[in-house]
Short mmCIF file of C-alpha atoms in Angstrom, two decimals:
data_model
loop_
_atom_site.label_atom_id
_atom_site.label_comp_id
_atom_site.label_asym_id
_atom_site.label_seq_id
_atom_site.Cartn_x
_atom_site.Cartn_y
_atom_site.Cartn_z
CA UNK A 1 7.45 -4.46 -42.52
CA UNK A 2 9.42 -2.35 -40.02
CA UNK A 3 8.04 -2.69 -36.47
CA UNK A 4 6.34 0.42 -35.14
CA UNK A 5 8.31 2.44 -32.57
CA UNK A 6 6.54 2.23 -29.19
CA UNK A 7 4.48 5.31 -28.25
CA UNK A 8 6.12 6.02 -24.90
CA UNK A 9 5.50 8.99 -22.56
CA UNK A 10 7.89 10.50 -21.58
CA UNK A 11 10.08 9.89 -24.61
CA UNK A 12 13.17 7.75 -23.88
CA UNK A 13 16.69 8.50 -25.06
CA UNK A 14 16.41 5.62 -27.52
CA UNK A 15 13.97 2.85 -28.39
CA UNK A 16 15.16 0.32 -30.96
CA UNK A 17 12.56 -2.11 -32.22
CA UNK A 18 13.43 -5.55 -33.54
CA UNK A 19 11.67 -7.89 -35.90
CA UNK A 20 10.26 -11.21 -34.82
CA UNK A 21 8.02 -12.27 -31.98
CA UNK A 22 7.81 -10.42 -28.72
CA UNK A 23 7.73 -11.77 -25.19
CA UNK A 24 4.57 -13.66 -24.15
CA UNK A 25 3.35 -12.88 -20.64
CA UNK A 26 1.31 -15.76 -19.23
CA UNK A 27 0.70 -17.85 -16.13
CA UNK A 28 4.11 -19.50 -16.48
CA UNK A 29 5.98 -16.17 -16.42
CA UNK A 30 7.85 -15.27 -13.26
CA UNK A 31 9.25 -11.97 -12.01
CA UNK A 32 12.73 -12.44 -10.61
CA UNK A 33 14.51 -9.69 -8.66
CA UNK A 34 18.20 -9.30 -8.02
CA UNK A 35 19.58 -7.56 -4.90
CA UNK A 36 18.16 -4.06 -4.55
CA UNK A 37 15.32 -4.63 -7.01
CA UNK A 38 12.90 -6.39 -4.67
CA UNK A 39 10.74 -3.30 -4.14
CA UNK A 40 10.08 -2.93 -7.86
CA UNK A 41 9.34 -6.64 -8.19
CA UNK A 42 6.71 -6.31 -5.48
CA UNK A 43 5.19 -3.28 -7.24
CA UNK A 44 5.23 -5.09 -10.61
CA UNK A 45 3.48 -8.17 -9.24
CA UNK A 46 0.86 -5.98 -7.59
CA UNK A 47 0.15 -3.50 -10.42
CA UNK A 48 0.66 -5.63 -13.53
CA UNK A 49 -0.56 -8.73 -11.75
CA UNK A 50 -3.87 -7.04 -10.92
CA UNK A 51 -4.38 -5.83 -14.50
CA UNK A 52 -3.47 -9.14 -16.15
CA UNK A 53 -4.74 -11.60 -13.53
CA UNK A 54 -1.36 -13.35 -13.70
CA UNK A 55 0.53 -14.46 -10.55
CA UNK A 56 3.99 -13.46 -11.87
CA UNK A 57 5.37 -15.83 -9.28
CA UNK A 58 9.17 -15.71 -8.82
CA UNK A 59 9.11 -19.49 -8.41
CA UNK A 60 7.39 -20.07 -11.77
CA UNK A 61 8.94 -23.08 -13.47
CA UNK A 62 9.12 -21.71 -16.99
CA UNK A 63 12.51 -20.35 -18.11
CA UNK A 64 10.87 -17.22 -19.50
CA UNK A 65 11.16 -14.55 -16.86
CA UNK A 66 11.01 -10.84 -16.27
CA UNK A 67 14.39 -10.22 -14.64
CA UNK A 68 15.17 -7.10 -12.61
CA UNK A 69 18.80 -6.19 -11.99
CA UNK A 70 20.93 -3.35 -10.62
CA UNK A 71 23.67 -2.40 -13.06
CA UNK A 72 25.90 0.29 -11.50
CA UNK A 73 27.75 1.07 -14.74
CA UNK A 74 24.63 2.76 -16.14
CA UNK A 75 24.67 6.56 -15.94
CA UNK A 76 23.06 7.41 -12.62
CA UNK A 77 20.68 5.75 -10.18
CA UNK A 78 17.63 6.63 -12.32
CA UNK A 79 19.00 5.38 -15.65
CA UNK A 80 17.71 2.09 -17.04
CA UNK A 81 17.93 -0.32 -19.95
CA UNK A 82 14.98 -2.50 -20.95
CA UNK A 83 15.60 -5.42 -23.29
CA UNK A 84 12.73 -7.53 -24.63
CA UNK A 85 12.93 -10.55 -26.92
CA UNK A 86 10.96 -13.77 -27.31
CA UNK A 87 12.76 -15.44 -24.39
CA UNK A 88 13.17 -12.77 -21.75
CA UNK A 89 12.53 -9.32 -20.38
CA UNK A 90 15.58 -7.80 -18.73
CA UNK A 91 15.14 -4.56 -16.80
CA UNK A 92 18.47 -3.13 -15.63
CA UNK A 93 18.79 0.06 -13.61
CA UNK A 94 21.71 2.14 -12.41
CA UNK A 95 20.04 1.87 -9.02
CA UNK A 96 16.70 0.82 -7.55
CA UNK A 97 14.98 3.90 -9.03
CA UNK A 98 16.22 3.06 -12.51
CA UNK A 99 14.82 -0.46 -12.24
CA UNK A 100 11.47 1.04 -11.23
CA UNK A 101 11.39 3.41 -14.21
CA UNK A 102 12.27 0.54 -16.52
CA UNK A 103 9.31 -1.37 -15.06
CA UNK A 104 7.06 1.63 -15.77
CA UNK A 105 8.15 1.55 -19.41
CA UNK A 106 7.55 -2.21 -19.50
CA UNK A 107 3.99 -1.58 -18.30
CA UNK A 108 3.42 0.94 -21.12
CA UNK A 109 4.64 -1.63 -23.65
CA UNK A 110 2.00 -4.09 -22.42
CA UNK A 111 -0.76 -1.75 -23.60
CA UNK A 112 -3.37 0.46 -21.93
CA UNK A 113 -5.22 -2.40 -20.24
CA UNK A 114 -2.10 -3.00 -18.14
CA UNK A 115 -3.11 0.18 -16.25
CA UNK A 116 -6.40 -1.28 -15.01
CA UNK A 117 -7.02 -2.76 -11.58
CA UNK A 118 -8.55 -6.01 -12.80
CA UNK A 119 -8.35 -8.03 -16.03
CA UNK A 120 -11.00 -7.29 -18.65
CA UNK A 121 -10.89 -10.73 -20.27
CA UNK A 122 -10.00 -14.06 -18.71
CA UNK A 123 -7.32 -15.99 -20.57
CA UNK A 124 -6.11 -13.02 -22.58
CA UNK A 125 -2.76 -13.45 -24.30
CA UNK A 126 -0.36 -10.63 -23.39
CA UNK A 127 2.68 -9.91 -25.51
CA UNK A 128 5.43 -7.32 -25.07
CA UNK A 129 6.99 -6.19 -28.37
CA UNK A 130 10.67 -6.95 -28.98
CA UNK A 131 12.52 -3.72 -28.22
CA UNK A 132 15.57 -2.26 -26.49
CA UNK A 133 14.99 0.98 -24.57
CA UNK A 134 17.88 2.97 -23.11
CA UNK A 135 16.93 5.91 -20.96
CA UNK A 136 17.90 8.38 -18.22
CA UNK A 137 16.34 11.60 -16.94
CA UNK A 138 17.47 15.12 -17.75
CA UNK A 139 16.64 16.59 -14.31
CA UNK A 140 16.91 15.14 -10.83
CA UNK A 141 13.96 17.20 -9.50
CA UNK A 142 10.82 16.37 -11.51
CA UNK A 143 8.07 17.64 -9.31
CA UNK A 144 4.37 18.16 -8.82
CA UNK A 145 3.03 20.54 -6.19
CA UNK A 146 -0.47 19.73 -4.91
CA UNK A 147 -2.30 22.32 -2.80
CA UNK A 148 -4.60 20.51 -0.36
CA UNK A 149 -5.16 23.58 1.83
CA UNK A 150 -7.62 25.44 -0.41
CA UNK A 151 -9.60 22.31 -1.21
CA UNK A 152 -8.82 19.22 0.84
CA UNK A 153 -8.04 16.03 -1.05
CA UNK A 154 -8.72 12.88 0.99
CA UNK A 155 -5.86 10.46 1.48
CA UNK A 156 -7.00 8.02 -1.21
CA UNK A 157 -6.88 10.84 -3.77
CA UNK A 158 -3.33 11.71 -2.72
CA UNK A 159 -2.23 8.09 -3.09
CA UNK A 160 -3.83 8.03 -6.54
CA UNK A 161 -1.83 11.10 -7.57
CA UNK A 162 1.37 9.43 -6.39
CA UNK A 163 0.54 6.55 -8.75
CA UNK A 164 -0.08 9.03 -11.58
CA UNK A 165 3.24 10.71 -10.85
CA UNK A 166 5.05 7.38 -10.90
CA UNK A 167 3.45 6.46 -14.23
CA UNK A 168 4.97 9.65 -15.67
CA UNK A 169 8.39 9.22 -13.99
CA UNK A 170 7.97 12.25 -11.71
CA UNK A 171 9.87 11.94 -8.46
CA UNK A 172 9.17 14.90 -6.11
CA UNK A 173 5.77 15.45 -4.51
CA UNK A 174 5.60 18.97 -3.05
CA UNK A 175 2.81 18.68 -0.45
CA UNK A 176 1.28 22.12 0.27
CA UNK A 177 -0.22 21.39 3.68
CA UNK A 178 -1.00 24.77 5.29
CA UNK A 179 -2.46 28.08 4.19
CA UNK A 180 -4.97 30.75 5.21
CA UNK A 181 -7.85 28.48 4.19
CA UNK A 182 -6.86 25.36 6.09
CA UNK A 183 -4.25 23.49 8.14
CA UNK A 184 -4.09 19.88 6.95
CA UNK A 185 -1.48 18.05 9.07
CA UNK A 186 -1.94 16.78 12.63
CA UNK A 187 0.52 18.38 15.07
CA UNK A 188 0.06 16.61 18.39
CA UNK A 189 1.53 19.31 20.61
CA UNK A 190 -0.79 21.91 19.04
CA UNK A 191 -4.13 20.11 18.56
CA UNK A 192 -6.14 23.25 17.73
CA UNK A 193 -4.26 23.54 14.41
CA UNK A 194 -6.52 20.80 13.09
CA UNK A 195 -9.28 21.06 15.70
CA UNK A 196 -9.98 24.63 14.56
CA UNK A 197 -7.63 25.39 11.67
CA UNK A 198 -8.65 22.55 9.35
CA UNK A 199 -12.25 23.72 8.80
CA UNK A 200 -13.78 26.86 7.34
CA UNK A 201 -17.43 27.83 7.57
CA UNK A 202 -17.96 28.38 3.86
CA UNK A 203 -16.07 28.23 0.59
CA UNK A 204 -15.78 30.78 -2.17
CA UNK A 205 -16.54 29.28 -5.57
CA UNK A 206 -15.39 30.37 -8.98
CA UNK A 207 -12.37 32.46 -9.84
CA UNK A 208 -10.84 35.04 -7.53
CA UNK A 209 -13.19 37.85 -8.58
CA UNK A 210 -16.33 35.76 -8.10
CA UNK A 211 -18.76 36.98 -5.40
CA UNK A 212 -20.24 33.51 -4.85
CA UNK A 213 -19.84 31.34 -1.76
CA UNK A 214 -21.07 27.87 -0.92
CA UNK A 215 -22.81 28.14 2.41
CA UNK A 216 -21.44 24.88 3.75
CA UNK A 217 -18.30 24.04 5.73
CA UNK A 218 -15.21 22.61 4.07
CA UNK A 219 -12.24 20.91 5.64
CA UNK A 220 -10.34 17.83 6.66
CA UNK A 221 -6.83 16.88 7.67
CA UNK A 222 -4.32 14.03 7.61
CA UNK A 223 -3.43 12.25 10.82
CA UNK A 224 0.21 11.53 11.45
CA UNK A 225 -0.42 7.91 10.53
CA UNK A 226 -1.97 9.09 7.26
CA UNK A 227 1.20 11.07 6.57
CA UNK A 228 3.39 8.06 7.35
CA UNK A 229 1.33 5.98 4.93
CA UNK A 230 1.58 8.63 2.18
CA UNK A 231 5.35 8.96 2.65
CA UNK A 232 5.85 5.18 2.62
CA UNK A 233 3.61 4.77 -0.45
CA UNK A 234 5.60 7.46 -2.24
CA UNK A 235 8.92 5.87 -1.28
CA UNK A 236 7.79 2.56 -2.80
CA UNK A 237 7.45 4.53 -6.06
CA UNK A 238 10.76 6.40 -5.64
CA UNK A 239 8.98 9.67 -4.95
CA UNK A 240 10.27 12.08 -2.31
CA UNK A 241 7.57 13.98 -0.40
CA UNK A 242 8.59 17.58 0.37
CA UNK A 243 6.24 19.13 2.97
CA UNK A 244 5.34 22.82 2.90
CA UNK A 245 4.51 24.64 6.14
CA UNK A 246 3.87 28.27 5.25
CA UNK A 247 5.54 31.13 7.19
CA UNK A 248 5.26 34.05 7.81
CA UNK A 249 2.38 34.77 5.39
CA UNK A 250 -0.49 32.49 4.33
CA UNK A 251 -0.98 31.73 8.04
CA UNK A 252 -4.51 32.80 9.02
CA UNK A 253 -5.64 29.24 9.72
CA UNK A 254 -2.85 28.89 12.29
CA UNK A 255 -3.60 32.33 13.79
CA UNK A 256 -7.31 31.48 14.01
CA UNK A 257 -6.35 28.42 16.06
CA UNK A 258 -3.71 30.20 18.17
CA UNK A 259 -4.34 33.98 18.18
CA UNK A 260 -1.06 34.67 20.01
CA UNK A 261 0.77 33.90 16.76
CA UNK A 262 -0.64 37.02 15.07
CA UNK A 263 0.08 40.72 15.40
CA UNK A 264 -2.42 41.23 18.20
CA UNK A 265 -1.21 44.76 18.96
CA UNK A 266 -2.69 46.01 15.66
CA UNK A 267 -5.53 43.55 14.95
CA UNK A 268 -7.97 41.58 17.10
CA UNK A 269 -6.58 38.15 16.30
CA UNK A 270 -9.08 36.47 18.65
CA UNK A 271 -11.82 37.43 16.18
CA UNK A 272 -10.14 35.74 13.19
CA UNK A 273 -11.48 32.53 11.68
CA UNK A 274 -10.11 30.27 8.96
CA UNK A 275 -10.26 32.37 5.80
CA UNK A 276 -13.09 31.64 3.36
CA UNK A 277 -11.87 33.48 0.30
CA UNK A 278 -8.86 33.58 -2.04
CA UNK A 279 -6.08 36.08 -2.63
CA UNK A 280 -3.36 37.63 -0.47
CA UNK A 281 -4.31 37.75 3.20
CA UNK A 282 -3.08 40.68 5.34
CA UNK A 283 -2.81 38.59 8.52
CA UNK A 284 0.75 37.35 8.98
CA UNK A 285 2.72 35.85 11.82
CA UNK A 286 4.16 38.11 14.51
CA UNK A 287 8.00 38.06 14.53
CA UNK A 288 8.19 37.03 18.20
CA UNK A 289 10.03 34.39 20.16
CA UNK A 290 6.62 32.82 20.88
CA UNK A 291 6.07 32.35 17.14
CA UNK A 292 9.56 30.95 16.61
CA UNK A 293 9.22 28.39 19.42
CA UNK A 294 5.73 27.40 18.19
CA UNK A 295 6.91 26.69 14.65
CA UNK A 296 10.06 24.95 15.84
CA UNK A 297 7.72 22.56 17.65
CA UNK A 298 5.64 22.14 14.50
CA UNK A 299 8.74 21.41 12.44
CA UNK A 300 10.10 18.93 14.99
CA UNK A 301 7.02 16.80 14.35
CA UNK A 302 7.21 17.43 10.59
CA UNK A 303 10.82 16.19 10.49
CA UNK A 304 9.79 13.00 12.29
CA UNK A 305 7.26 12.30 9.55
CA UNK A 306 9.11 13.39 6.40
CA UNK A 307 12.63 12.10 5.67
CA UNK A 308 13.02 14.52 2.74
CA UNK A 309 16.26 16.52 2.69
CA UNK A 310 14.25 19.62 1.72
CA UNK A 311 11.52 21.27 3.78
CA UNK A 312 9.49 24.04 2.13
CA UNK A 313 8.59 27.04 4.32
CA UNK A 314 6.61 29.06 1.76
CA UNK A 315 7.78 32.63 2.34
CA UNK A 316 5.63 34.05 -0.46
CA UNK A 317 3.07 36.83 -0.54
CA UNK A 318 3.81 38.19 2.95
CA UNK A 319 2.27 41.67 3.26
CA UNK A 320 4.30 43.89 5.59
CA UNK A 321 1.54 46.37 6.57
CA UNK A 322 0.88 44.83 9.98
CA UNK A 323 4.59 44.80 10.77
CA UNK A 324 4.85 48.46 9.76
CA UNK A 325 2.03 49.36 12.16
CA UNK A 326 3.00 46.97 14.96
CA UNK A 327 5.02 48.52 17.82
CA UNK A 328 6.23 45.02 18.73
CA UNK A 329 7.45 44.30 15.18
CA UNK A 330 9.15 47.70 14.94
CA UNK A 331 10.85 47.08 18.27
CA UNK A 332 12.10 43.75 16.94
CA UNK A 333 13.54 45.46 13.85
CA UNK A 334 15.45 47.92 16.09
CA UNK A 335 16.57 45.16 18.46
CA UNK A 336 18.02 43.13 15.58
CA UNK A 337 19.54 46.15 13.86
CA UNK A 338 17.60 45.48 10.66
CA UNK A 339 17.00 47.98 7.87
CA UNK A 340 13.29 47.41 7.27
CA UNK A 341 10.43 44.92 7.10
CA UNK A 342 11.95 43.08 4.12
CA UNK A 343 15.01 42.44 6.25
CA UNK A 344 12.72 41.25 9.05
CA UNK A 345 11.28 38.61 6.73
CA UNK A 346 14.80 37.64 5.70
CA UNK A 347 15.70 37.26 9.39
CA UNK A 348 12.61 35.09 9.90
CA UNK A 349 13.56 32.84 6.99
CA UNK A 350 17.20 32.80 8.07
CA UNK A 351 16.23 31.58 11.53
CA UNK A 352 14.51 28.51 10.12
CA UNK A 353 17.26 27.99 7.57
CA UNK A 354 19.79 27.71 10.42
CA UNK A 355 17.39 25.59 12.47
CA UNK A 356 16.84 23.11 9.64
CA UNK A 357 20.52 23.05 8.67
CA UNK A 358 21.45 22.13 12.25
CA UNK A 359 19.19 19.09 11.87
CA UNK A 360 20.63 17.95 8.55
CA UNK A 361 17.85 19.39 6.37
CA UNK A 362 17.66 22.16 3.78
CA UNK A 363 15.20 25.01 3.53
CA UNK A 364 13.47 25.79 0.25
CA UNK A 365 11.00 28.63 -0.29
CA UNK A 366 9.20 30.62 -2.95
CA UNK A 367 11.28 33.31 -4.61
CA UNK A 368 10.09 36.08 -2.24
CA UNK A 369 12.65 34.74 0.23
CA UNK A 370 15.18 36.61 -1.92
CA UNK A 371 13.77 39.91 -0.61
CA UNK A 372 16.00 41.40 2.06
CA UNK A 373 18.77 38.87 1.39
CA UNK A 374 18.68 35.11 0.90
CA UNK A 375 19.58 32.79 3.74
CA UNK A 376 22.90 31.10 3.04
CA UNK A 377 21.76 27.51 2.66
CA UNK A 378 18.34 28.14 1.15
CA UNK A 379 17.07 26.94 -2.21
CA UNK A 380 14.45 28.76 -4.26
CA UNK A 381 11.23 27.74 -6.01
CA UNK A 382 11.12 30.32 -8.80
CA UNK A 383 7.43 31.00 -9.45
CA UNK A 384 7.18 34.66 -10.48
CA UNK A 385 8.76 33.99 -13.85
CA UNK A 386 12.44 33.20 -14.31
CA UNK A 387 13.96 36.28 -12.64
CA UNK A 388 14.09 34.92 -9.10
CA UNK A 389 15.64 31.67 -10.23
CA UNK A 390 18.23 33.47 -12.34
CA UNK A 391 19.19 35.73 -9.43
CA UNK A 392 19.41 32.81 -7.03
CA UNK A 393 21.47 30.62 -9.39
CA UNK A 394 23.89 33.48 -10.06
CA UNK A 395 24.31 33.85 -6.30
CA UNK A 396 25.15 30.14 -5.98
CA UNK A 397 21.78 28.90 -4.66
CA UNK A 398 19.94 25.85 -5.96
CA UNK A 399 16.73 26.49 -7.87
CA UNK A 400 13.57 24.63 -8.88
CA UNK A 401 12.01 26.32 -11.91
CA UNK A 402 8.21 26.54 -11.73
CA UNK A 403 7.23 29.87 -13.35
CA UNK A 404 3.50 30.55 -13.15
CA UNK A 405 3.40 31.74 -16.76
CA UNK A 406 4.39 28.25 -17.95
CA UNK A 407 3.58 25.50 -15.43
CA UNK A 408 0.76 26.67 -13.16
CA UNK A 409 -1.80 24.07 -14.17
CA UNK A 410 -4.68 25.86 -12.45
CA UNK A 411 -4.45 28.39 -15.31
CA UNK A 412 -6.86 27.94 -18.18
CA UNK A 413 -6.11 25.76 -21.16
CA UNK A 414 -7.85 27.74 -23.90
CA UNK A 415 -9.00 31.34 -24.52
CA UNK A 416 -12.57 32.51 -24.18
CA UNK A 417 -15.16 31.80 -21.50
CA UNK A 418 -15.60 28.10 -22.24
CA UNK A 419 -13.05 26.75 -19.78
CA UNK A 420 -14.53 25.89 -16.39
CA UNK A 421 -13.76 28.90 -14.17
CA UNK A 422 -11.18 30.45 -16.50
CA UNK A 423 -8.30 32.10 -14.62
CA UNK A 424 -4.75 33.19 -15.33
CA UNK A 425 -2.81 32.96 -18.54
CA UNK A 426 -3.82 30.61 -21.32
CA UNK A 427 -1.40 27.71 -21.28
CA UNK A 428 -2.18 25.06 -23.85
CA UNK A 429 -0.75 21.57 -24.07
CA UNK A 430 1.72 22.82 -26.66
CA UNK A 431 2.74 25.77 -24.47
CA UNK A 432 3.64 23.38 -21.65
CA UNK A 433 5.48 21.09 -24.07
CA UNK A 434 7.64 24.02 -25.22
CA UNK A 435 8.53 25.12 -21.68
CA UNK A 436 12.28 25.25 -21.06
CA UNK A 437 13.35 25.06 -17.39
CA UNK A 438 16.92 26.38 -17.87
CA UNK A 439 16.99 30.07 -18.82
CA UNK A 440 19.45 30.88 -21.61
CA UNK A 441 20.80 33.77 -19.54
CA UNK A 442 22.58 31.33 -17.21
CA UNK A 443 26.14 30.21 -17.85
CA UNK A 444 26.81 26.46 -17.79
CA UNK A 445 28.21 26.80 -14.27
CA UNK A 446 25.17 28.75 -13.07
CA UNK A 447 22.80 26.32 -14.81
CA UNK A 448 24.13 23.51 -12.60
CA UNK A 449 22.14 25.10 -9.78
CA UNK A 450 18.87 24.33 -11.57
CA UNK A 451 17.89 21.16 -9.72
CA UNK A 452 14.98 20.69 -12.04
CA UNK A 453 11.42 21.76 -12.52
CA UNK A 454 7.96 21.42 -11.07
CA UNK A 455 4.33 21.86 -12.13
CA UNK A 456 1.99 23.43 -9.60
CA UNK A 457 -1.68 22.67 -8.92
CA UNK A 458 -3.28 25.39 -6.78
CA UNK A 459 -6.80 24.31 -5.92
CA UNK A 460 -8.81 27.50 -5.33
CA UNK A 461 -10.96 26.56 -8.33
CA UNK A 462 -10.60 22.77 -8.03
CA UNK A 463 -13.29 21.65 -5.64
CA UNK A 464 -12.90 17.92 -6.23
CA UNK A 465 -10.67 15.26 -7.77
CA UNK A 466 -12.36 15.48 -11.18
CA UNK A 467 -11.49 19.16 -11.48
CA UNK A 468 -7.91 18.47 -10.42
CA UNK A 469 -7.68 15.84 -13.16
CA UNK A 470 -9.17 18.22 -15.73
CA UNK A 471 -6.63 20.95 -14.95
CA UNK A 472 -3.66 18.58 -14.65
CA UNK A 473 -4.13 16.36 -17.69
CA UNK A 474 -3.07 16.07 -20.42
CA UNK A 475 -0.69 18.96 -19.60
CA UNK A 476 1.06 17.01 -16.84
CA UNK A 477 2.08 14.41 -19.43
CA UNK A 478 3.69 17.15 -21.54
CA UNK A 479 5.40 18.55 -18.45
CA UNK A 480 6.71 15.09 -17.51
CA UNK A 481 8.39 14.82 -20.90
CA UNK A 482 9.98 18.26 -20.44
CA UNK A 483 11.30 17.19 -17.02
CA UNK A 484 12.53 13.73 -18.07
CA UNK A 485 13.48 13.71 -21.73
CA UNK A 486 16.47 15.16 -23.55
CA UNK A 487 14.43 17.50 -25.74
CA UNK A 488 15.84 20.04 -28.22
CA UNK A 489 15.30 23.79 -27.90
CA UNK A 490 11.61 24.73 -27.49
CA UNK A 491 11.09 25.93 -31.07
CA UNK A 492 12.57 22.69 -32.43
CA UNK A 493 10.46 20.26 -30.40
CA UNK A 494 8.30 17.83 -32.32
CA UNK A 495 4.91 18.64 -30.82
CA UNK A 496 3.12 16.81 -33.64
CA UNK A 497 5.09 13.68 -32.76
CA UNK A 498 4.23 14.14 -29.10
CA UNK A 499 0.54 14.37 -30.01
CA UNK A 500 0.80 11.13 -32.00
CA UNK A 501 2.29 9.37 -28.99
CA UNK A 502 -0.43 10.87 -26.83
CA UNK A 503 -3.06 9.01 -28.85
CA UNK A 504 -1.84 5.86 -27.12
CA UNK A 505 -1.36 7.63 -23.80
CA UNK A 506 -4.96 8.86 -23.64
CA UNK A 507 -6.02 5.20 -23.58
CA UNK A 508 -3.69 4.65 -20.61
CA UNK A 509 -5.23 7.67 -18.86
CA UNK A 510 -8.69 6.27 -19.61
CA UNK A 511 -7.70 2.98 -18.00
CA UNK A 512 -6.42 4.88 -14.96
CA UNK A 513 -9.72 6.74 -14.68
CA UNK A 514 -8.24 10.19 -15.28
CA UNK A 515 -10.86 12.85 -16.10
CA UNK A 516 -8.54 14.74 -18.45
CA UNK A 517 -9.52 17.68 -20.62
CA UNK A 518 -10.47 16.46 -24.11
CA UNK A 519 -7.38 17.03 -26.24
CA UNK A 520 -8.86 18.73 -29.33
CA UNK A 521 -12.03 20.02 -30.95
CA UNK A 522 -15.15 21.33 -29.25
CA UNK A 523 -15.49 20.48 -25.57
CA UNK A 524 -18.40 18.23 -24.58
CA UNK A 525 -20.58 21.04 -23.26
CA UNK A 526 -20.13 22.95 -26.55
CA UNK A 527 -21.68 20.17 -28.64
CA UNK A 528 -25.30 19.70 -29.66
CA UNK A 529 -26.61 16.56 -31.33
CA UNK A 530 -26.31 17.03 -35.07
CA UNK A 531 -24.52 20.40 -34.74
CA UNK A 532 -20.99 19.31 -33.93
CA UNK A 533 -18.87 22.13 -32.60
CA UNK A 534 -21.62 24.74 -32.23
CA UNK A 535 -21.33 26.35 -28.76
CA UNK A 536 -24.18 26.05 -26.34
CA UNK A 537 -26.03 29.18 -25.30
CA UNK A 538 -24.84 30.34 -21.89
CA UNK A 539 -21.97 29.09 -19.74
CA UNK A 540 -20.84 25.48 -19.43
CA UNK A 541 -22.72 23.56 -16.75
CA UNK A 542 -19.88 23.57 -14.21
CA UNK A 543 -19.89 27.36 -13.84
#
């Protein structure tokens, strides 16, 4: 009988199974790390050791070992080769990241119980099937954006999502830390940003058109030590954390804390509070030297905490009405010799592009930063479809493709009113699986500017971790395969084969405690005993 091909997510370049016995993992098995692979060995002993109850001691006397090695002749730092037979497990990576991804695949081969935090059965025999896996990622930027401004996620939840990212070989965590509804990062020179800006008096519930509010405060923030812990935890998993500090729009929380940042000549900024609803807020930063110096101070502390080459400055959804009415803003436009308010925003972005460049960093922003001219060194997160990314790539700027029509995971997963708080376009698991990050309009030279892709989780309608899980999974698994694997054109992708592999992956998600959306058939709240699939009368209980 031919051995079954392992059901791996994301799909590797190749997985060749072999006949005969696999590798037994037991108390005599050691994990041995070569130079540069020590970090992954530590992770493997912690994660797999907890699930199996095995010590995985490097000094184990048995000759059977899990060996981790750097092999520079593999294609790229993230490439790996995993070889398993009855006598050994050899995980070789082009660099430390490749070794780590090989270890993630090894964990999948052990079975779903390898994703638990404690062994289910004492004395269990663990066996890894004999196989050779050769693999490397398609894109270097495989990202997840998590919005913690609309609904705060405590630190433990963020660390959990870093583990979920690592399990799916995602490597960029875009951390959306500030918005109108909350400021989530401690800035020591400006303590009111969290003292005032991290809490709102009430929270709007439901989708954007809903008139309902919860009459209770909502908030929270991360201390600088929390941020250091998150960044270090991510680095152990070869994930880069890219912070987002929004300017000049999406800034009411900051203005509520420091009214001098707003356009006080046209609005009473001292009367503003942290915003308690969703949508596009008219209150934007004033284009003054005071504002520039304030945010330079903010970014100085941000750069101390985040080693990422990229820093995201938002730049999206910046209404210009206050600038049009503000005598101070109009005077600034004349002083700078600018054409209009779009050019004023471009000047604002360009200032921070130059400021970050001078400090060895790179600015990235949402595709509105194209309006009025793109700052020379800036990269673009293309969210309003593909057009912004195409324009930026053709102009020689790097791009991360994250169009809302394809990879905004806050959007509903099925038609009709049955989804909890249905918003946006319907994007099913198959829709996400058939997403193609590189537009066919780009030439091969232009396509080199597509750094990769990213899925976005905006949390207006995700009030807790369970709702985040429900919106993210299983679609994030499909997205991870798009970002990692060498898939054919969208119409030619084997979605049925992906679904078959997902049957094993759902058991891994169960072990990880992920509250994913049920993959098929009637949802739980649509079922009645003895009447499978008949919808309940009225809305689902979450709404």
